CSV table of C-alpha atoms and ligand atoms in Angstrom, one decimal:
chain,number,residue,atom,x,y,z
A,1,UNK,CA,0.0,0.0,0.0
A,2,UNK,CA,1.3,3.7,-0.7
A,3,UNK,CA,-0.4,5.2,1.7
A,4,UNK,CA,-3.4,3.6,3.5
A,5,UNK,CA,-3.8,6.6,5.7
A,6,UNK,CA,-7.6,8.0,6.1
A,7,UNK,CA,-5.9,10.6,8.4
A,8,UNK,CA,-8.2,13.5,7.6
A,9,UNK,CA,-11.4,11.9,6.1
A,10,UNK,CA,-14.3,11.3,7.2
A,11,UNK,CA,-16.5,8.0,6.2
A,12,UNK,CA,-20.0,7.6,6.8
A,13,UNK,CA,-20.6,3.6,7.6
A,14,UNK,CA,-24.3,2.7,7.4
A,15,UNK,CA,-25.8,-0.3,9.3
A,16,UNK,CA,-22.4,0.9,11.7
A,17,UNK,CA,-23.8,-1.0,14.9
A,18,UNK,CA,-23.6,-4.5,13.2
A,19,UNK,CA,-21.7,-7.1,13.4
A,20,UNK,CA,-19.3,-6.1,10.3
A,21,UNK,CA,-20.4,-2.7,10.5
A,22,UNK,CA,-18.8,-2.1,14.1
A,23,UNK,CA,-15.6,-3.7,12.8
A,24,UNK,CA,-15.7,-1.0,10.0
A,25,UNK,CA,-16.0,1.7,12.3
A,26,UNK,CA,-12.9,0.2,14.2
A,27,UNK,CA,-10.9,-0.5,11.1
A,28,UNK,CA,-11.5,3.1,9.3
A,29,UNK,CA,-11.1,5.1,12.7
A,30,UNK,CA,-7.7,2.8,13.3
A,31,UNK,CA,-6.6,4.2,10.4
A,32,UNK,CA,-6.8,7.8,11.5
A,33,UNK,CA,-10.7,8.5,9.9
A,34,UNK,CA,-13.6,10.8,11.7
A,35,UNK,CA,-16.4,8.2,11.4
A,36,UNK,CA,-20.0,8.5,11.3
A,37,UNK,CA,-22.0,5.9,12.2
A,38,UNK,CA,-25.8,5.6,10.9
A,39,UNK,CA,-27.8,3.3,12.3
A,40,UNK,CA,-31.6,2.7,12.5
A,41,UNK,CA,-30.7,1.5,16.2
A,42,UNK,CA,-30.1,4.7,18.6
A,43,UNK,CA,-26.5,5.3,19.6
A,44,UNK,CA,-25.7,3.0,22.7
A,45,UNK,CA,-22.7,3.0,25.0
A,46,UNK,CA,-21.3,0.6,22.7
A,47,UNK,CA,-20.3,3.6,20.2
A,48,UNK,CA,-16.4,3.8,20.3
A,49,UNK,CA,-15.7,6.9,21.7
A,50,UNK,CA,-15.2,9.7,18.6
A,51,UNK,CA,-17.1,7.9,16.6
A,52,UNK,CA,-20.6,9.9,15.5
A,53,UNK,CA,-23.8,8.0,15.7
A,54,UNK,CA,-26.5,9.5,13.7
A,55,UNK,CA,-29.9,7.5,14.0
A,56,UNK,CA,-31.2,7.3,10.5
A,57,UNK,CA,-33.6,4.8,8.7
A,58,UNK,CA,-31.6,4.9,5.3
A,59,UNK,CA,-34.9,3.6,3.5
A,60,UNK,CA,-36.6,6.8,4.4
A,61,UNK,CA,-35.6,9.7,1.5
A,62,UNK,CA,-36.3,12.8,3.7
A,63,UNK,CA,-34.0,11.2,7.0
A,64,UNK,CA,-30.9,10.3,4.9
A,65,UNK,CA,-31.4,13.6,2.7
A,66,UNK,CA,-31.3,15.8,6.4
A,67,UNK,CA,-28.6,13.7,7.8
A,68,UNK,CA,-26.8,14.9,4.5
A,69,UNK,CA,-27.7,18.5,5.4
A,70,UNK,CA,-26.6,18.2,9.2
A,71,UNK,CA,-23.5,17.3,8.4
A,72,UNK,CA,-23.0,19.9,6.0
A,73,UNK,CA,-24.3,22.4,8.5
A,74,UNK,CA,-21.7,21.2,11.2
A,75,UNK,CA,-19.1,21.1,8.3
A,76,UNK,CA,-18.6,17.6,8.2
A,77,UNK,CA,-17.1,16.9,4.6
A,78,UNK,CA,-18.3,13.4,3.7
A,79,UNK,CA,-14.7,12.1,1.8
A,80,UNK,CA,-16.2,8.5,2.0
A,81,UNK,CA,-19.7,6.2,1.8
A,82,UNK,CA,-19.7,2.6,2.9
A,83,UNK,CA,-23.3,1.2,2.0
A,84,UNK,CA,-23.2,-1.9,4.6
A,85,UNK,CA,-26.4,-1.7,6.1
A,86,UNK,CA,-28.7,-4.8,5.5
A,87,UNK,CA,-31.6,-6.9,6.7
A,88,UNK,CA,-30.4,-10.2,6.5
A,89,UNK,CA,-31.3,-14.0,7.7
A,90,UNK,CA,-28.3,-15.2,10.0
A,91,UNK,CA,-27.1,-18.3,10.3
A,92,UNK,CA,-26.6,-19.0,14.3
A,93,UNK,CA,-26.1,-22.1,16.4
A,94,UNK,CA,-29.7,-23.4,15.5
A,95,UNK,CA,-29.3,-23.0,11.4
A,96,UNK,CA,-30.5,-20.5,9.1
A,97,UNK,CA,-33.1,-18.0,10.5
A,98,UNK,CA,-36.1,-16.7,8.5
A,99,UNK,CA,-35.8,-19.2,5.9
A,100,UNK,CA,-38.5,-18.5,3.3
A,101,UNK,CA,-38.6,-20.4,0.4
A,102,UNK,CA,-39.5,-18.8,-2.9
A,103,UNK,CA,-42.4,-20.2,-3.7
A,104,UNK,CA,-43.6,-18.8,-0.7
A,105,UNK,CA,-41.3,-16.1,-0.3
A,106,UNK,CA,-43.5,-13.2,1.0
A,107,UNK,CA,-43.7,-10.0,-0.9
A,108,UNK,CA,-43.7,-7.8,1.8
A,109,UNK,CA,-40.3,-9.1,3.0
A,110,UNK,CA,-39.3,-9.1,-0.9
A,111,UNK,CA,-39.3,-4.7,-0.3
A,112,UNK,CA,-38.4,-4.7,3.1
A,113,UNK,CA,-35.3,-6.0,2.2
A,114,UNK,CA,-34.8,-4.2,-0.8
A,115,UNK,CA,-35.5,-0.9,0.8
A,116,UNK,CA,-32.6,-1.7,3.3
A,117,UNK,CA,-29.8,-3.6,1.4
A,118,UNK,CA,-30.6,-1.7,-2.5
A,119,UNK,CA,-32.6,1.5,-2.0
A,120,UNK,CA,-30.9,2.6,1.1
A,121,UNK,CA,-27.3,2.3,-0.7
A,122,UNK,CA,-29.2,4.4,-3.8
A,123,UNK,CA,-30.7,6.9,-1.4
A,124,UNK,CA,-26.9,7.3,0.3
A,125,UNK,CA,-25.4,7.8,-2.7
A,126,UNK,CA,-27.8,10.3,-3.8
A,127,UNK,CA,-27.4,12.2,-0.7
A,128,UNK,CA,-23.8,12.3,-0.4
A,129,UNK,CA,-22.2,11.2,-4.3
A,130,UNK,CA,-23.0,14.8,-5.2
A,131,UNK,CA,-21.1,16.8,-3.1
A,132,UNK,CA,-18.2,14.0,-3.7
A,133,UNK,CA,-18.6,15.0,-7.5
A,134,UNK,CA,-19.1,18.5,-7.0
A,135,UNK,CA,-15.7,18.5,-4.7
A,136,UNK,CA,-13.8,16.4,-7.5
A,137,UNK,CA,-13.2,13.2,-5.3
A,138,UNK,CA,-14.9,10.5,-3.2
A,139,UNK,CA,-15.2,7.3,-2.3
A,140,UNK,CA,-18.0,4.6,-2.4
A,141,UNK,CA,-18.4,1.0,-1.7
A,142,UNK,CA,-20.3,-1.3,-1.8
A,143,UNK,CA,-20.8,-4.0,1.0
A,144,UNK,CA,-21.9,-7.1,-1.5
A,145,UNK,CA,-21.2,-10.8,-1.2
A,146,UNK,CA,-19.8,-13.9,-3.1
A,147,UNK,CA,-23.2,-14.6,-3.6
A,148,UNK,CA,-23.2,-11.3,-5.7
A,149,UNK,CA,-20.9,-13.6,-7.5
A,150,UNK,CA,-21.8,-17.6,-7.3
A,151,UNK,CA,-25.3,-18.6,-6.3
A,152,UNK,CA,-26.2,-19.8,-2.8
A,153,UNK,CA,-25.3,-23.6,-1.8
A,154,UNK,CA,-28.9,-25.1,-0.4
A,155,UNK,CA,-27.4,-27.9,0.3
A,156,UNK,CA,-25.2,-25.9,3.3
A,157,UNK,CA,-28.1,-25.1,5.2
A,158,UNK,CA,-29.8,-28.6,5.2
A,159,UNK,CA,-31.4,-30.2,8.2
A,160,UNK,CA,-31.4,-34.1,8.1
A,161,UNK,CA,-34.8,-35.6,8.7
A,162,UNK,CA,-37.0,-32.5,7.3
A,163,UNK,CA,-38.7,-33.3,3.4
A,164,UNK,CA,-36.7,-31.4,0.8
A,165,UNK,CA,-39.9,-28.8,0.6
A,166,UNK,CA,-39.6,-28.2,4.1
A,167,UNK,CA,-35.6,-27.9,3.6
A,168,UNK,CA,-34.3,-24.0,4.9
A,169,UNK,CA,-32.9,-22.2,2.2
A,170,UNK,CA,-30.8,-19.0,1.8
A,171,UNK,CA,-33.6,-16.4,1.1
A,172,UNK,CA,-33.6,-15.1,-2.9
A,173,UNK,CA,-33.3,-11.8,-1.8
A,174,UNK,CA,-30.1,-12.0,-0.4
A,175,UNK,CA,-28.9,-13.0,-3.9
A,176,UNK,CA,-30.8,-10.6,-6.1
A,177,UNK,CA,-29.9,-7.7,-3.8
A,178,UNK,CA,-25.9,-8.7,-3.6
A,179,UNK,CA,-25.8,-8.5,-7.3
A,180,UNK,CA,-27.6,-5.5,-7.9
A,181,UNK,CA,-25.4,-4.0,-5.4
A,182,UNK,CA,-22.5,-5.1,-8.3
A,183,UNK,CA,-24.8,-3.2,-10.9
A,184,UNK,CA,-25.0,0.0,-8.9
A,185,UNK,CA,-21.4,0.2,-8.6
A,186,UNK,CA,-20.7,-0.4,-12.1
A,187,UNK,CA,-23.2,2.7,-12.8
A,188,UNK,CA,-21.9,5.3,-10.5
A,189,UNK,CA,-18.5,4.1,-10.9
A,190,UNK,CA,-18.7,5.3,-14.6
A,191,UNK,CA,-21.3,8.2,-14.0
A,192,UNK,CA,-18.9,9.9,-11.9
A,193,UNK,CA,-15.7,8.4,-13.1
A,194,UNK,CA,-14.3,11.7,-14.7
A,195,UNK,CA,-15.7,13.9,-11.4
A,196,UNK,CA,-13.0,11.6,-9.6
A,197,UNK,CA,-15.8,9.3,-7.4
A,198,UNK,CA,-14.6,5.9,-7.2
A,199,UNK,CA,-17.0,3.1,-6.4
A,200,UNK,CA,-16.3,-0.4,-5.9
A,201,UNK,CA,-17.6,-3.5,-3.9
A,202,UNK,CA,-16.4,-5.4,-1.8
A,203,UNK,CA,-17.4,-9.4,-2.0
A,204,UNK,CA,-17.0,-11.1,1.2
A,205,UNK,CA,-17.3,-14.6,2.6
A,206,UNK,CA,-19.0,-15.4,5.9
A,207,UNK,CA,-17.5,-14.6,9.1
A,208,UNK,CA,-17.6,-17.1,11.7
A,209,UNK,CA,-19.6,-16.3,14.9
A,210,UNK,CA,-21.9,-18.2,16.4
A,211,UNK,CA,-23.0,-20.6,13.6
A,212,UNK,CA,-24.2,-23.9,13.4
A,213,UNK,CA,-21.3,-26.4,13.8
A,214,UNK,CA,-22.6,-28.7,11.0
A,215,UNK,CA,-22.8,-25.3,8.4
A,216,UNK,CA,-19.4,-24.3,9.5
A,217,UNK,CA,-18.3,-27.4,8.4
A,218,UNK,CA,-19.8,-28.0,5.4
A,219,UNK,CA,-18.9,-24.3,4.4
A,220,UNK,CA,-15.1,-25.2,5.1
A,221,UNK,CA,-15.1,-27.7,2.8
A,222,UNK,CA,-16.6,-25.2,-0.2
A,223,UNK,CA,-13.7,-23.1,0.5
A,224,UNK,CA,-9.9,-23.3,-0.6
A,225,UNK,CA,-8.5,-21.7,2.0
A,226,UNK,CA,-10.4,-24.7,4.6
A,227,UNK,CA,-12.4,-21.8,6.5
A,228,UNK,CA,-14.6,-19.0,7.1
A,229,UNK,CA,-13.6,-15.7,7.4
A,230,UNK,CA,-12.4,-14.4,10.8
A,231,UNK,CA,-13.7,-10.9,12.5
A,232,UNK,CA,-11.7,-8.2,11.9
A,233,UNK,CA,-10.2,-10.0,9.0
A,234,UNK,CA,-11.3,-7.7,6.5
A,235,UNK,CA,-11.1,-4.1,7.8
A,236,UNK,CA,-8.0,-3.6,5.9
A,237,UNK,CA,-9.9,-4.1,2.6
A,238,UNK,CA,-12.2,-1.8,3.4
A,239,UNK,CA,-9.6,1.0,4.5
A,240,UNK,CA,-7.7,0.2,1.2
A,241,UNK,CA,-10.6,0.7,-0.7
A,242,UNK,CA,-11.4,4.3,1.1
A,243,UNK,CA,-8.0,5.2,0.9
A,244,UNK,CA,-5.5,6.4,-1.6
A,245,UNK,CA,-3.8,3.3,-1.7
A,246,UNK,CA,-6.6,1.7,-4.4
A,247,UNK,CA,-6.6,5.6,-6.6
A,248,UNK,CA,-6.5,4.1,-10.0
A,249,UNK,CA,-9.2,1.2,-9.2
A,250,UNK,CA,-13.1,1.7,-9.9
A,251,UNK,CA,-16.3,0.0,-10.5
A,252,UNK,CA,-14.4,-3.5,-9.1
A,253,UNK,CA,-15.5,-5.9,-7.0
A,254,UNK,CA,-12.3,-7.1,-4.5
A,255,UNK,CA,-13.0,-10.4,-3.7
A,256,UNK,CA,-12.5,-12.0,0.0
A,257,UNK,CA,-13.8,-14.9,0.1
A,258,UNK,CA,-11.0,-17.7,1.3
A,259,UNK,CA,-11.4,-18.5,-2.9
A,260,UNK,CA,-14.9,-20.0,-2.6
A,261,UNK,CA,-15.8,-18.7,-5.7
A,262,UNK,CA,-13.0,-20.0,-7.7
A,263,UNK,CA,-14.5,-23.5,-7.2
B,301,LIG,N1,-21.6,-11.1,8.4
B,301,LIG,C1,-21.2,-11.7,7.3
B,301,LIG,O1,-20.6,-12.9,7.4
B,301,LIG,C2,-21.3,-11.1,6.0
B,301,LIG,C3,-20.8,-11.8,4.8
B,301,LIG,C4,-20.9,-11.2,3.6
B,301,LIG,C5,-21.5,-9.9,3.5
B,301,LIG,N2,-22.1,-9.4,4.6
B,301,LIG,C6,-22.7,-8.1,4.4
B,301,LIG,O2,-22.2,-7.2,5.3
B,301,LIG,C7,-23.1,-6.2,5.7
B,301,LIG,C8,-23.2,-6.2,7.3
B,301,LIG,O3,-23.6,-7.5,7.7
B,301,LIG,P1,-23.7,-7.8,9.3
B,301,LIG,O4,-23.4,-9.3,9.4
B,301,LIG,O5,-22.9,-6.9,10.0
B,301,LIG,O6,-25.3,-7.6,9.5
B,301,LIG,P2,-26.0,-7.0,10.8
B,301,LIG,O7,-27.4,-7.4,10.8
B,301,LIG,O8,-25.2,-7.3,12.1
B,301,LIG,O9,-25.9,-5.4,10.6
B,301,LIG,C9,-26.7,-4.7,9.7
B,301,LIG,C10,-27.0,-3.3,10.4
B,301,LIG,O10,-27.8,-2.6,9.5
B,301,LIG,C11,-28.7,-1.9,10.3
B,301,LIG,N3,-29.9,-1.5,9.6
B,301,LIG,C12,-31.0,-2.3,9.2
B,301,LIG,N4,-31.9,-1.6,8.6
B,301,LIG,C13,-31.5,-0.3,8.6
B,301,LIG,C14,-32.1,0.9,8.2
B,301,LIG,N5,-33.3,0.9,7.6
B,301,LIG,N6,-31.4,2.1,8.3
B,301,LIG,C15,-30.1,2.0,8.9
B,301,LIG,N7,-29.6,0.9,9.3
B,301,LIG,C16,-30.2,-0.2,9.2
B,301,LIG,C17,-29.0,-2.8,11.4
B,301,LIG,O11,-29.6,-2.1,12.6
B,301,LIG,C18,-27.7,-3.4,11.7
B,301,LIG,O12,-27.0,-2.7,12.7
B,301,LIG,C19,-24.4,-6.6,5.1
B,301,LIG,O13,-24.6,-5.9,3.9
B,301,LIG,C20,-24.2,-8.1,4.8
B,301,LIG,O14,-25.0,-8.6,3.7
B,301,LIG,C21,-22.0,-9.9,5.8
């Protein structure tokens, strides 16, 4: 790296409380950032201290457009845009959660979902691209997934003795939404390409917490490198990505994923 510094910028991390998205927060403000963490969950004691937690629901135009303006008002300027915010299904110690299957798959959830994971990312970079375009550079990216890439396995998240209808599979959203997050970042990456606004994704593997044994497992053995990924493994990515150090690389996808998808 040349100079992975973010000494000086400011990056606004969306979904910030979660899981990855707290690990963001630690990785970008390791490397010297002002972050801002937006979160539909009020700020808790659990913020890292300098961080900024802003409560916003990033499906909700008129909340993400004023969170844009407060920060301008307090003269915040927004050098980078992580879109990581999400509703997905986890995968604990008892299997895959909110497994819908398709033919049932509920339509209500179908734009709950979307609102989140693909509107909220548009809405964000709506609010905030602009001024990056306007001020000649900027930064987006993209939270996405190998399963932007490959599609989902069903067979990792079987249960042995239920009938292969009643089988929990990894909802169709997740999929659809992953690789439209790859679409939006090919579009912005070349609608502001010459306004010096670089947009990428970044494709990740699983990270092992607190899943099922038996899906660990199995997942290990779809994977080169023999195993999920660990916390904190990929905050360097993500500061790379915001930083100087990845100038000359737009509208990419970096790929984490232990080499799952080269199988
Ligand atoms: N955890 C993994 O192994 C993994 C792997 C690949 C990709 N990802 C992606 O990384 C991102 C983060 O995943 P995670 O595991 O940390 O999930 P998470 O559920 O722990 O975090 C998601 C966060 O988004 C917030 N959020 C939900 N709706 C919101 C809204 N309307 N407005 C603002 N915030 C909202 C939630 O409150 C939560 O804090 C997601 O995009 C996910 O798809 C995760």
């Amino acid at each position: 790296m040349s100079d992975p510094s973010l000494r000086g910028r400011t990056v606004v991390v969306t979904g910030g409380a979660g899981f990855l998205g707290r690990q963001w927060v630690a990785a970008c403000t390791g490397a010297g950032a002002d972050v801002v963490s937006v979160d539909v969950v009020p700020p808790g004691p659990s913020t890292p201290p300098g961080v900024r937690a802003e409560q916003v629901d990033i499906t909700d135009a008129t909340e993400v457009a004023d969170l844009a303006a407060r920060l301008e008002h307090d003269g915040v300027t927004v050098d980078a845009l992580v879109n990581n915010a999400a509703l997905d299904a986890p995968v604990t110690a008892g299997g895959l959660e909110r497994s819908e299957r398709f033919e049932t798959f509920s339509l209500d959830r179908w734009h709950q979902e979307f609102a989140v994971g693909l509107t909220g990312a548009f809405l964000c970079a709506q609010a905030f691209g602009p001024a990056m375009a306007a001020r000649g550079r900027g930064v987006i990216v993209n939270i996405a997934s190998d399963l932007a890439l490959v599609a989902p396995d069903q067979g990792l998240y079987r249960v042995e003795g239920l009938a292969d209808a009643e089988q929990p599979v990894k909802p169709v959203t997740y999929s659809v939404i992953k690789t439209g997050l790859i679409g939006l970042t090919r579009y912005l990456a070349t609608y502001w390409g010459a306004e010096g606004v670089r947009v990428n994704a970044l494709c990740l593997g699983g990270v092992r917490r607190d899943q099922d044994p038996g899906f660990v497992d199995r997942l290990a053995q779809r994977i080169p490198l023999g195993r999920m990924a660990r916390p904190g493994e990929y905050g360097d990515a993500l500061v790379f990505l915001c930083s100087d150090a990845s100038s000359y690389m737009t509208g990419a996808s970096l790929v984490l994923d232990g080499g799952r998808t080269v199988w």
